[in-house]
Amino acid sequence: MSTQYDLVVVGSGAAAAGVASRVREAGRSVAIVDFRPFGGTCALRGCDPKKVLVSGAEAVRAARRLACRGVGGAPSVDWADLISFKRTFTDPVPAQRARGFREAGIEAFEGRARFRGPHALSAAGIELAARNIVLAAGAEPVPLGIPGQDYAITHEQFLSLEVLPPRIVFIGGGYIAAEFSNIAALAGAQVTVLQRGERMLTGFDPDLVGWLMESFRSLGITVETGVTVAAIERAEPSRNARVRERMSHALRVRYSSGAHEASIDADLVVHAAGRRPALQALELEAGGVAVDGHGRLRLNQWLQSVSNPAVYAAGDAAQCGPPLTPVAGRDAGIVAANLIEGNRRAADYRAVPTVAFTMPPIAAVGLGETAAREASRSLRVHCRRASDWYTARRLAEPVYGFKLLVDEASRRILGAHLVGPAAEETINLFALAIRENLSTDALREALFAYPTAASDIASML
Ligand SMILES: Cc1cc2nc3c(=O)[nH]c(=O)nc-3n(C[C@H](O)[C@H](O)[C@H](O)COP(=O)(O)OP(=O)(O)OC[C@H]3O[C@@H](n4cnc5c(N)ncnc54)[C@H](O)[C@@H]3O)c2cc1C
């Protein structure tokens, strides 16, 4: 059976849904295909469920910080309850998305899409022929490539754990390891992070990450950096019957740090060591879709394949901007406009704010210090640990600080880096300032509600 469409979109996440709905609204015939429940990573396996877990963990941390400051009792995370609460967000999504597609007149197929020609895909035994194809297939974990890698679970399985095991090792030091290690530690697990790089969260400012690590330590998280993980093994059963019973699923992670070899036992190992565009299964060659030496799609500024003009890409699969939901949504708008009106809109990834929802959160937008020094001859760095400011003291939060990178000649902000209370919200104001080219005078003169973290901006400048 073969069906012809104006557009077939691979995926059903933020990027896919955004392209499909806009192109359908323009009167074109559209099909969407996903081999997993409809909804994509953010809604089902990423941002949204993660932040529900963060909310529970944050509440516990806030109560602990304010103990003896007016808050009594000893709250704790009830993991099973928290996961049930999370499900109230994720469970309805696939049916809601399916209904949304149906009501919009978008045909939705369940199956893994593979190219069968420059304008043709197959999925679930059906041939889908299309004038245009959009690859919005997202990203997938990069295989660890070590013996025993299958013993490690992914972020997705972590988000569905019915029981939180007592000892957890995270392999990796990026967003997922940082955020999930905080959740697990606040939920009562003994947590170790094994990170290959020199520090965690290498995409964020090193000074602010340094301050944040104090919080990791206070949560009892052990962070080992400069580590190469060699293997994951089943740990040998203990001679002690009671220990053996408790450790029936125990694992041992072997790693090296320089010349030093070590191992750590855990009940659970989580793979948090990076993701890559999910392109392997698409059999791109059959569609004449070129990739570069790193296996990434070769796209022009219109997010269109350089080798097959019928094919566009958006979101994590395109990886032209950072792998974040707002970028996937923006890509969707660009690709849809180019499909409907012809190639006119190019992507612009300036001033994309990013947040790691650690406790407290760390956030960044614009240039880092090294890039800002290269870009500006009159760079002024406003950097301060602000734990003594009201915003931090009110919450008994010891980690609060900022680094603002300002070009003195133009009085424009080149980069903003925040850690501490409300960083995840305040960063949006800096994103707006950079995007709209607001001067530091304009930001200083703006009246922000008081007392809010935004009202600290004038003092930061
Ligand atoms: C744990 C985690 C936490 C995150 N937290 C945040 C956050 O706080 N803020 C933020 O902005 N971003 C966050 N992200 C990133 C964000 O989730 C992604 O950037 C965003 O979901 C990408 O959307 P997308 O539409 O490109 O891809 P996805 O939402 O991943 O959708 C791709 C879909 O394509 C399907 N697919 C893949 N291959 C095929 C195929 N061959 N055939 C059919 N279907 C296929 C997949 O099943 C998937 O459903 C997080 C990611 C993770 C993993």
CSV table of N, CA and C in Angstrom, one decimal, residues 80-223:
chain,number,residue,atom,x,y,z
A,80,ALA,N,7.4,6.8,45.1
A,80,ALA,CA,6.3,6.2,44.4
A,80,ALA,C,5.2,7.3,44.1
A,81,ASP,N,5.0,8.1,45.1
A,81,ASP,CA,4.0,9.2,44.9
A,81,ASP,C,4.4,10.2,43.9
A,82,LEU,N,5.7,10.5,43.9
A,82,LEU,CA,6.2,11.5,43.0
A,82,LEU,C,6.1,11.0,41.5
A,83,ILE,N,6.4,9.7,41.4
A,83,ILE,CA,6.3,9.1,40.0
A,83,ILE,C,4.8,9.1,39.6
A,84,SER,N,3.9,8.8,40.5
A,84,SER,CA,2.5,8.8,40.2
A,84,SER,C,2.1,10.2,39.8
A,85,PHE,N,2.6,11.2,40.5
A,85,PHE,CA,2.2,12.6,40.2
A,85,PHE,C,2.7,12.9,38.7
A,86,LYS,N,4.0,12.5,38.5
A,86,LYS,CA,4.6,12.7,37.2
A,86,LYS,C,3.7,12.1,36.1
A,87,ARG,N,3.2,10.9,36.4
A,87,ARG,CA,2.3,10.2,35.4
A,87,ARG,C,1.1,11.0,35.0
A,88,THR,N,0.6,11.8,35.9
A,88,THR,CA,-0.6,12.6,35.6
A,88,THR,C,-0.3,13.6,34.5
A,89,PHE,N,1.0,13.9,34.3
A,89,PHE,CA,1.4,14.8,33.2
A,89,PHE,C,1.7,14.0,31.9
A,90,THR,N,2.4,12.8,32.1
A,90,THR,CA,2.8,12.1,30.9
A,90,THR,C,1.8,11.2,30.3
A,91,ASP,N,1.0,10.5,31.1
A,91,ASP,CA,0.1,9.5,30.6
A,91,ASP,C,-0.9,10.0,29.6
A,92,PRO,N,-1.5,11.2,29.8
A,92,PRO,CA,-2.5,11.6,28.8
A,92,PRO,C,-1.9,12.1,27.5
A,93,VAL,N,-0.6,12.3,27.4
A,93,VAL,CA,-0.1,13.0,26.3
A,93,VAL,C,-0.3,12.2,24.9
A,94,PRO,N,0.1,10.9,24.8
A,94,PRO,CA,-0.1,10.3,23.5
A,94,PRO,C,-1.5,10.4,22.9
A,95,ALA,N,-2.5,10.1,23.8
A,95,ALA,CA,-3.9,10.2,23.3
A,95,ALA,C,-4.3,11.6,22.9
A,96,GLN,N,-3.8,12.6,23.7
A,96,GLN,CA,-4.1,14.0,23.4
A,96,GLN,C,-3.5,14.4,22.1
A,97,ARG,N,-2.2,13.9,21.9
A,97,ARG,CA,-1.6,14.3,20.6
A,97,ARG,C,-2.3,13.6,19.4
A,98,ALA,N,-2.6,12.3,19.6
A,98,ALA,CA,-3.3,11.6,18.5
A,98,ALA,C,-4.6,12.3,18.1
A,99,ARG,N,-5.3,12.7,19.2
A,99,ARG,CA,-6.6,13.4,18.9
A,99,ARG,C,-6.3,14.8,18.2
A,100,GLY,N,-5.3,15.5,18.7
A,100,GLY,CA,-5.0,16.7,18.0
A,100,GLY,C,-4.6,16.6,16.5
A,101,PHE,N,-3.9,15.5,16.2
A,101,PHE,CA,-3.5,15.3,14.8
A,101,PHE,C,-4.8,15.0,14.0
A,102,ARG,N,-5.7,14.1,14.6
A,102,ARG,CA,-6.9,13.7,13.9
A,102,ARG,C,-7.7,14.9,13.6
A,103,GLU,N,-7.9,15.8,14.7
A,103,GLU,CA,-8.8,16.9,14.5
A,103,GLU,C,-8.2,17.9,13.5
A,104,ALA,N,-6.9,17.9,13.4
A,104,ALA,CA,-6.2,18.9,12.4
A,104,ALA,C,-6.2,18.3,11.0
A,105,GLY,N,-6.6,17.0,10.9
A,105,GLY,CA,-6.6,16.4,9.6
A,105,GLY,C,-5.2,15.9,9.2
A,106,ILE,N,-4.4,15.7,10.2
A,106,ILE,CA,-3.0,15.1,10.0
A,106,ILE,C,-3.1,13.6,10.2
A,107,GLU,N,-2.7,12.8,9.2
A,107,GLU,CA,-2.7,11.4,9.4
A,107,GLU,C,-1.5,10.9,10.2
A,108,ALA,N,-1.8,10.2,11.2
A,108,ALA,CA,-0.7,9.8,12.1
A,108,ALA,C,-0.4,8.3,12.0
A,109,PHE,N,0.8,7.9,11.8
A,109,PHE,CA,1.2,6.4,11.7
A,109,PHE,C,2.1,6.1,12.8
A,110,GLU,N,1.9,4.8,13.3
A,110,GLU,CA,2.9,4.3,14.3
A,110,GLU,C,3.8,3.4,13.6
A,111,GLY,N,5.1,3.7,13.6
A,111,GLY,CA,6.1,2.8,13.0
A,111,GLY,C,7.4,3.5,12.8
A,112,ARG,N,8.4,2.7,12.6
A,112,ARG,CA,9.8,3.3,12.4
A,112,ARG,C,10.0,3.7,10.9
A,113,ALA,N,10.3,4.9,10.7
A,113,ALA,CA,10.4,5.3,9.3
A,113,ALA,C,11.8,5.1,8.7
A,114,ARG,N,11.8,4.6,7.5
A,114,ARG,CA,13.1,4.4,6.7
A,114,ARG,C,12.9,4.9,5.3
A,115,PHE,N,14.0,5.5,4.8
A,115,PHE,CA,13.9,6.0,3.4
A,115,PHE,C,13.8,4.9,2.5
A,116,ARG,N,13.0,5.0,1.4
A,116,ARG,CA,12.9,4.1,0.3
A,116,ARG,C,13.2,4.7,-1.0
A,117,GLY,N,13.5,6.0,-0.9
A,117,GLY,CA,13.9,6.8,-2.1
A,117,GLY,C,13.9,8.3,-1.7
A,118,PRO,N,14.3,9.2,-2.6
A,118,PRO,CA,14.4,10.6,-2.3
A,118,PRO,C,13.1,11.2,-1.8
A,119,HIS,N,11.9,10.7,-2.2
A,119,HIS,CA,10.6,11.2,-1.8
A,119,HIS,C,9.8,10.1,-1.1
A,120,ALA,N,10.4,9.1,-0.6
A,120,ALA,CA,9.6,8.0,-0.1
A,120,ALA,C,10.2,7.4,1.2
A,121,LEU,N,9.2,7.1,2.1
A,121,LEU,CA,9.6,6.4,3.3
A,121,LEU,C,8.7,5.2,3.5
A,122,SER,N,9.2,4.2,4.3
A,122,SER,CA,8.3,3.2,4.6
A,122,SER,C,8.2,3.2,6.2
A,123,ALA,N,7.0,2.8,6.7
A,123,ALA,CA,6.8,2.7,8.1
A,123,ALA,C,5.7,1.7,8.4
A,124,ALA,N,5.9,0.8,9.3
A,124,ALA,CA,4.8,-0.2,9.6
A,124,ALA,C,4.2,-0.8,8.4
A,125,GLY,N,5.0,-1.2,7.4
A,125,GLY,CA,4.5,-1.9,6.2
A,125,GLY,C,3.8,-1.0,5.2
A,126,ILE,N,3.9,0.3,5.4
A,126,ILE,CA,3.2,1.3,4.5
A,126,ILE,C,4.2,2.1,3.8
A,127,GLU,N,4.0,2.4,2.5
A,127,GLU,CA,4.9,3.3,1.8
A,127,GLU,C,4.3,4.7,1.9
A,128,LEU,N,5.1,5.6,2.3
A,128,LEU,CA,4.6,7.0,2.4
A,128,LEU,C,5.4,7.8,1.4
A,129,ALA,N,4.7,8.2,0.3
A,129,ALA,CA,5.4,9.1,-0.7
A,129,ALA,C,5.1,10.5,-0.4
A,130,ALA,N,6.0,11.4,-0.6
A,130,ALA,CA,5.8,12.8,-0.3
A,130,ALA,C,6.6,13.8,-1.1
A,131,ARG,N,6.0,15.0,-1.4
A,131,ARG,CA,6.7,16.0,-2.1
A,131,ARG,C,7.9,16.5,-1.2
A,132,ASN,N,7.6,16.6,0.1
A,132,ASN,CA,8.6,17.0,1.1
A,132,ASN,C,8.6,16.0,2.3
A,133,ILE,N,9.8,15.9,2.9
A,133,ILE,CA,9.9,15.1,4.1
A,133,ILE,C,10.7,15.9,5.1
A,134,VAL,N,10.1,16.0,6.3
A,134,VAL,CA,10.8,16.7,7.4
A,134,VAL,C,11.3,15.7,8.4
A,135,LEU,N,12.6,15.7,8.7
A,135,LEU,CA,13.2,14.8,9.7
A,135,LEU,C,13.2,15.6,11.1
A,136,ALA,N,12.3,15.1,11.9
A,136,ALA,CA,12.2,15.7,13.3
A,136,ALA,C,12.3,14.5,14.3
A,137,ALA,N,13.3,13.7,14.1
A,137,ALA,CA,13.4,12.4,14.8
A,137,ALA,C,14.1,12.5,16.1
A,138,GLY,N,14.5,13.8,16.5
A,138,GLY,CA,15.1,13.9,17.9
A,138,GLY,C,16.4,13.4,18.0
A,139,ALA,N,16.8,13.0,19.3
A,139,ALA,CA,18.1,12.5,19.6
A,139,ALA,C,18.0,11.2,20.4
A,140,GLU,N,19.1,10.5,20.5
A,140,GLU,CA,19.1,9.2,21.3
A,140,GLU,C,20.4,9.2,22.0
A,141,PRO,N,20.5,8.4,23.1
A,141,PRO,CA,21.7,8.3,23.8
A,141,PRO,C,22.8,7.7,22.9
A,142,VAL,N,24.0,8.3,23.1
A,142,VAL,CA,25.2,7.7,22.4
A,142,VAL,C,25.6,6.5,23.1
A,143,PRO,N,25.8,5.3,22.4
A,143,PRO,CA,26.2,4.1,23.1
A,143,PRO,C,27.4,4.4,24.0
A,144,LEU,N,27.5,3.8,25.2
A,144,LEU,CA,28.6,4.0,26.0
A,144,LEU,C,29.9,3.3,25.4
A,145,GLY,N,29.7,2.3,24.7
A,145,GLY,CA,30.8,1.6,24.0
A,145,GLY,C,31.7,0.9,25.0
A,146,ILE,N,31.2,0.4,26.1
A,146,ILE,CA,32.1,-0.3,27.1
A,146,ILE,C,31.4,-1.6,27.4
A,147,PRO,N,32.2,-2.6,27.9
A,147,PRO,CA,31.6,-3.9,28.3
A,147,PRO,C,30.6,-3.6,29.4
A,148,GLY,N,29.5,-4.3,29.3
A,148,GLY,CA,28.4,-4.2,30.3
A,148,GLY,C,27.6,-2.9,30.1
A,149,GLN,N,27.7,-2.3,29.0
A,149,GLN,CA,26.9,-1.0,28.8
A,149,GLN,C,25.4,-1.3,29.0
A,150,ASP,N,24.9,-2.5,28.7
A,150,ASP,CA,23.5,-2.7,28.8
A,150,ASP,C,23.0,-2.8,30.2
A,151,TYR,N,23.9,-2.9,31.2
A,151,TYR,CA,23.5,-2.8,32.6
A,151,TYR,C,23.0,-1.4,33.0
A,152,ALA,N,23.4,-0.4,32.2
A,152,ALA,CA,23.1,1.0,32.5
A,152,ALA,C,21.7,1.3,32.0
A,153,ILE,N,20.9,2.0,32.8
A,153,ILE,CA,19.6,2.5,32.3
A,153,ILE,C,19.8,3.9,31.7
A,154,THR,N,18.7,4.3,31.0
A,154,THR,CA,18.8,5.7,30.4
A,154,THR,C,17.9,6.6,31.3
A,155,HIS,N,18.0,7.9,30.9
A,155,HIS,CA,17.2,8.9,31.6
A,155,HIS,C,15.7,8.5,31.6
A,156,GLU,N,15.3,7.9,30.5
A,156,GLU,CA,13.9,7.5,30.3
A,156,GLU,C,13.5,6.5,31.3
A,157,GLN,N,14.3,5.5,31.5
A,157,GLN,CA,13.9,4.5,32.5
A,157,GLN,C,14.0,5.0,33.9
A,158,PHE,N,15.0,5.9,34.1
A,158,PHE,CA,15.1,6.6,35.5
A,158,PHE,C,13.8,7.3,35.8
A,159,LEU,N,13.2,8.0,34.8
A,159,LEU,CA,12.0,8.7,35.0
A,159,LEU,C,10.8,7.8,35.3
A,160,SER,N,10.9,6.5,35.1
A,160,SER,CA,9.8,5.6,35.4
A,160,SER,C,10.1,4.6,36.5
A,161,LEU,N,11.2,4.8,37.2
A,161,LEU,CA,11.5,3.9,38.3
A,161,LEU,C,10.4,3.8,39.3
A,162,GLU,N,10.0,2.6,39.6
A,162,GLU,CA,8.9,2.5,40.7
A,162,GLU,C,9.5,2.7,42.1
A,163,VAL,N,10.8,2.2,42.2
A,163,VAL,CA,11.5,2.2,43.5
A,163,VAL,C,12.9,2.9,43.2
A,164,LEU,N,13.3,3.8,44.1
A,164,LEU,CA,14.6,4.4,43.9
A,164,LEU,C,15.6,3.6,44.6
A,165,PRO,N,16.6,3.0,43.9
A,165,PRO,CA,17.6,2.2,44.6
A,165,PRO,C,18.5,3.0,45.5
A,166,PRO,N,19.1,2.4,46.5
A,166,PRO,CA,19.9,3.2,47.5
A,166,PRO,C,21.2,3.8,47.0
A,167,ARG,N,21.8,3.1,46.0
A,167,ARG,CA,23.1,3.6,45.6
A,167,ARG,C,23.1,3.7,44.0
A,168,ILE,N,23.3,5.0,43.6
A,168,ILE,CA,23.2,5.2,42.1
A,168,ILE,C,24.4,5.9,41.6
A,169,VAL,N,24.9,5.4,40.5
A,169,VAL,CA,26.0,6.0,39.8
A,169,VAL,C,25.5,6.6,38.5
A,170,PHE,N,25.9,7.9,38.2
A,170,PHE,CA,25.6,8.5,36.9
A,170,PHE,C,26.8,8.6,36.1
A,171,ILE,N,26.8,8.1,34.9
A,171,ILE,CA,28.0,8.2,34.0
A,171,ILE,C,27.7,9.4,33.1
A,172,GLY,N,28.5,10.5,33.2
A,172,GLY,CA,28.3,11.7,32.4
A,172,GLY,C,28.3,12.9,33.4
A,173,GLY,N,28.5,14.1,32.8
A,173,GLY,CA,28.5,15.3,33.7
A,173,GLY,C,27.8,16.4,33.1
A,174,GLY,N,26.8,16.2,32.2
A,174,GLY,CA,26.0,17.3,31.5
A,174,GLY,C,24.7,17.5,32.3
A,175,TYR,N,23.8,18.1,31.6
A,175,TYR,CA,22.5,18.4,32.1
A,175,TYR,C,21.8,17.2,32.8
A,176,ILE,N,21.8,16.1,32.2
A,176,ILE,CA,21.0,15.0,32.7
A,176,ILE,C,21.6,14.5,34.0
A,177,ALA,N,23.0,14.3,34.0
A,177,ALA,CA,23.6,13.8,35.2
A,177,ALA,C,23.5,14.9,36.3
A,178,ALA,N,23.6,16.1,36.0
A,178,ALA,CA,23.5,17.2,37.0
A,178,ALA,C,22.1,17.2,37.6
A,179,GLU,N,21.1,17.3,36.8
A,179,GLU,CA,19.7,17.4,37.3
A,179,GLU,C,19.3,16.1,38.0
A,180,PHE,N,19.5,15.0,37.4
A,180,PHE,CA,19.0,13.7,37.9
A,180,PHE,C,19.8,13.3,39.2
A,181,SER,N,21.0,13.7,39.3
A,181,SER,CA,21.8,13.4,40.5
A,181,SER,C,21.2,14.2,41.7
A,182,ASN,N,20.8,15.4,41.4
A,182,ASN,CA,20.2,16.2,42.5
A,182,ASN,C,18.9,15.6,42.9
A,183,ILE,N,18.1,15.2,42.0
A,183,ILE,CA,16.8,14.6,42.3
A,183,ILE,C,17.0,13.4,43.2
A,184,ALA,N,17.9,12.5,42.7
A,184,ALA,CA,18.1,11.2,43.4
A,184,ALA,C,18.6,11.4,44.8
A,185,ALA,N,19.6,12.4,44.9
A,185,ALA,CA,20.2,12.6,46.3
A,185,ALA,C,19.1,13.1,47.2
A,186,LEU,N,18.3,14.1,46.7
A,186,LEU,CA,17.2,14.6,47.6
A,186,LEU,C,16.1,13.6,47.9
A,187,ALA,N,16.0,12.6,47.0
A,187,ALA,CA,15.1,11.5,47.3
A,187,ALA,C,15.7,10.4,48.2
A,188,GLY,N,16.9,10.6,48.6
A,188,GLY,CA,17.5,9.7,49.6
A,188,GLY,C,18.5,8.8,49.1
A,189,ALA,N,18.9,8.8,47.8
A,189,ALA,CA,19.9,7.9,47.3
A,189,ALA,C,21.3,8.4,47.6
A,190,GLN,N,22.2,7.5,47.7
A,190,GLN,CA,23.7,7.8,47.8
A,190,GLN,C,24.2,7.9,46.3
A,191,VAL,N,24.6,9.1,45.9
A,191,VAL,CA,24.8,9.3,44.5
A,191,VAL,C,26.3,9.7,44.2
A,192,THR,N,26.8,9.0,43.1
A,192,THR,CA,28.1,9.3,42.6
A,192,THR,C,28.0,9.7,41.1
A,193,VAL,N,28.7,10.7,40.7
A,193,VAL,CA,28.7,11.1,39.3
A,193,VAL,C,30.1,10.9,38.8
A,194,LEU,N,30.2,10.1,37.7
A,194,LEU,CA,31.5,9.9,37.1
A,194,LEU,C,31.6,10.7,35.8
A,195,GLN,N,32.4,11.7,35.8
A,195,GLN,CA,32.5,12.6,34.6
A,195,GLN,C,33.8,12.6,34.0
A,196,ARG,N,33.8,12.4,32.6
A,196,ARG,CA,35.1,12.4,31.9
A,196,ARG,C,35.8,13.7,31.9
A,197,GLY,N,35.1,14.8,31.8
A,197,GLY,CA,35.7,16.1,31.7
A,197,GLY,C,36.3,16.6,33.0
A,198,GLU,N,36.9,17.8,32.9
A,198,GLU,CA,37.5,18.3,34.2
A,198,GLU,C,36.5,18.8,35.2
A,199,ARG,N,35.3,19.1,34.7
A,199,ARG,CA,34.3,19.6,35.7
A,199,ARG,C,32.9,19.2,35.1
A,200,MET,N,31.9,19.4,35.9
A,200,MET,CA,30.6,19.1,35.4
A,200,MET,C,30.1,20.3,34.6
A,201,LEU,N,29.0,20.1,33.9
A,201,LEU,CA,28.3,21.2,33.2
A,201,LEU,C,29.3,22.1,32.4
A,202,THR,N,30.0,21.5,31.5
A,202,THR,CA,31.1,22.3,30.8
A,202,THR,C,30.5,23.4,29.9
A,203,GLY,N,29.2,23.3,29.6
A,203,GLY,CA,28.6,24.4,28.8
A,203,GLY,C,28.4,25.7,29.7
A,204,PHE,N,28.5,25.6,31.0
A,204,PHE,CA,28.2,26.7,31.8
A,204,PHE,C,29.5,27.4,32.3
A,205,ASP,N,29.4,28.6,32.9
A,205,ASP,CA,30.6,29.3,33.3
A,205,ASP,C,31.3,28.6,34.5
A,206,PRO,N,32.6,28.4,34.3
A,206,PRO,CA,33.4,27.6,35.3
A,206,PRO,C,33.3,28.1,36.8
A,207,ASP,N,33.3,29.5,36.9
A,207,ASP,CA,33.2,30.0,38.3
A,207,ASP,C,31.9,29.7,38.9
A,208,LEU,N,30.8,29.8,38.1
A,208,LEU,CA,29.5,29.6,38.7
A,208,LEU,C,29.3,28.1,39.0
A,209,VAL,N,29.8,27.3,38.1
A,209,VAL,CA,29.8,25.8,38.3
A,209,VAL,C,30.5,25.5,39.6
A,210,GLY,N,31.6,26.1,39.8
A,210,GLY,CA,32.4,25.9,41.1
A,210,GLY,C,31.5,26.2,42.3
A,211,TRP,N,30.8,27.3,42.3
A,211,TRP,CA,29.9,27.7,43.4
A,211,TRP,C,28.8,26.6,43.5
A,212,LEU,N,28.3,26.2,42.4
A,212,LEU,CA,27.2,25.2,42.4
A,212,LEU,C,27.7,23.9,43.0
A,213,MET,N,28.9,23.5,42.8
A,213,MET,CA,29.4,22.2,43.3
A,213,MET,C,29.3,22.2,44.8
A,214,GLU,N,29.4,23.4,45.5
A,214,GLU,CA,29.2,23.4,47.0
A,214,GLU,C,27.8,22.8,47.3
A,215,SER,N,26.9,23.1,46.5
A,215,SER,CA,25.5,22.6,46.7
A,215,SER,C,25.5,21.1,46.5
A,216,PHE,N,26.2,20.6,45.5
A,216,PHE,CA,26.3,19.1,45.2
A,216,PHE,C,26.9,18.5,46.5
A,217,ARG,N,27.9,19.1,47.0
A,217,ARG,CA,28.6,18.5,48.2
A,217,ARG,C,27.6,18.4,49.4
A,218,SER,N,26.9,19.5,49.5
A,218,SER,CA,26.0,19.6,50.7
A,218,SER,C,24.8,18.6,50.5
A,219,LEU,N,24.6,18.2,49.3
A,219,LEU,CA,23.5,17.1,49.1
A,219,LEU,C,24.1,15.7,49.2
A,220,GLY,N,25.4,15.7,49.4
A,220,GLY,CA,26.1,14.4,49.6
A,220,GLY,C,26.4,13.7,48.3
A,221,ILE,N,26.4,14.5,47.2
A,221,ILE,CA,26.8,13.9,45.9
A,221,ILE,C,28.3,13.9,45.7
A,222,THR,N,28.8,12.7,45.4
A,222,THR,CA,30.3,12.6,45.1
A,222,THR,C,30.4,12.8,43.6
A,223,VAL,N,31.2,13.8,43.2
A,223,VAL,CA,31.5,14.0,41.8
A,223,VAL,C,33.0,13.7,41.5
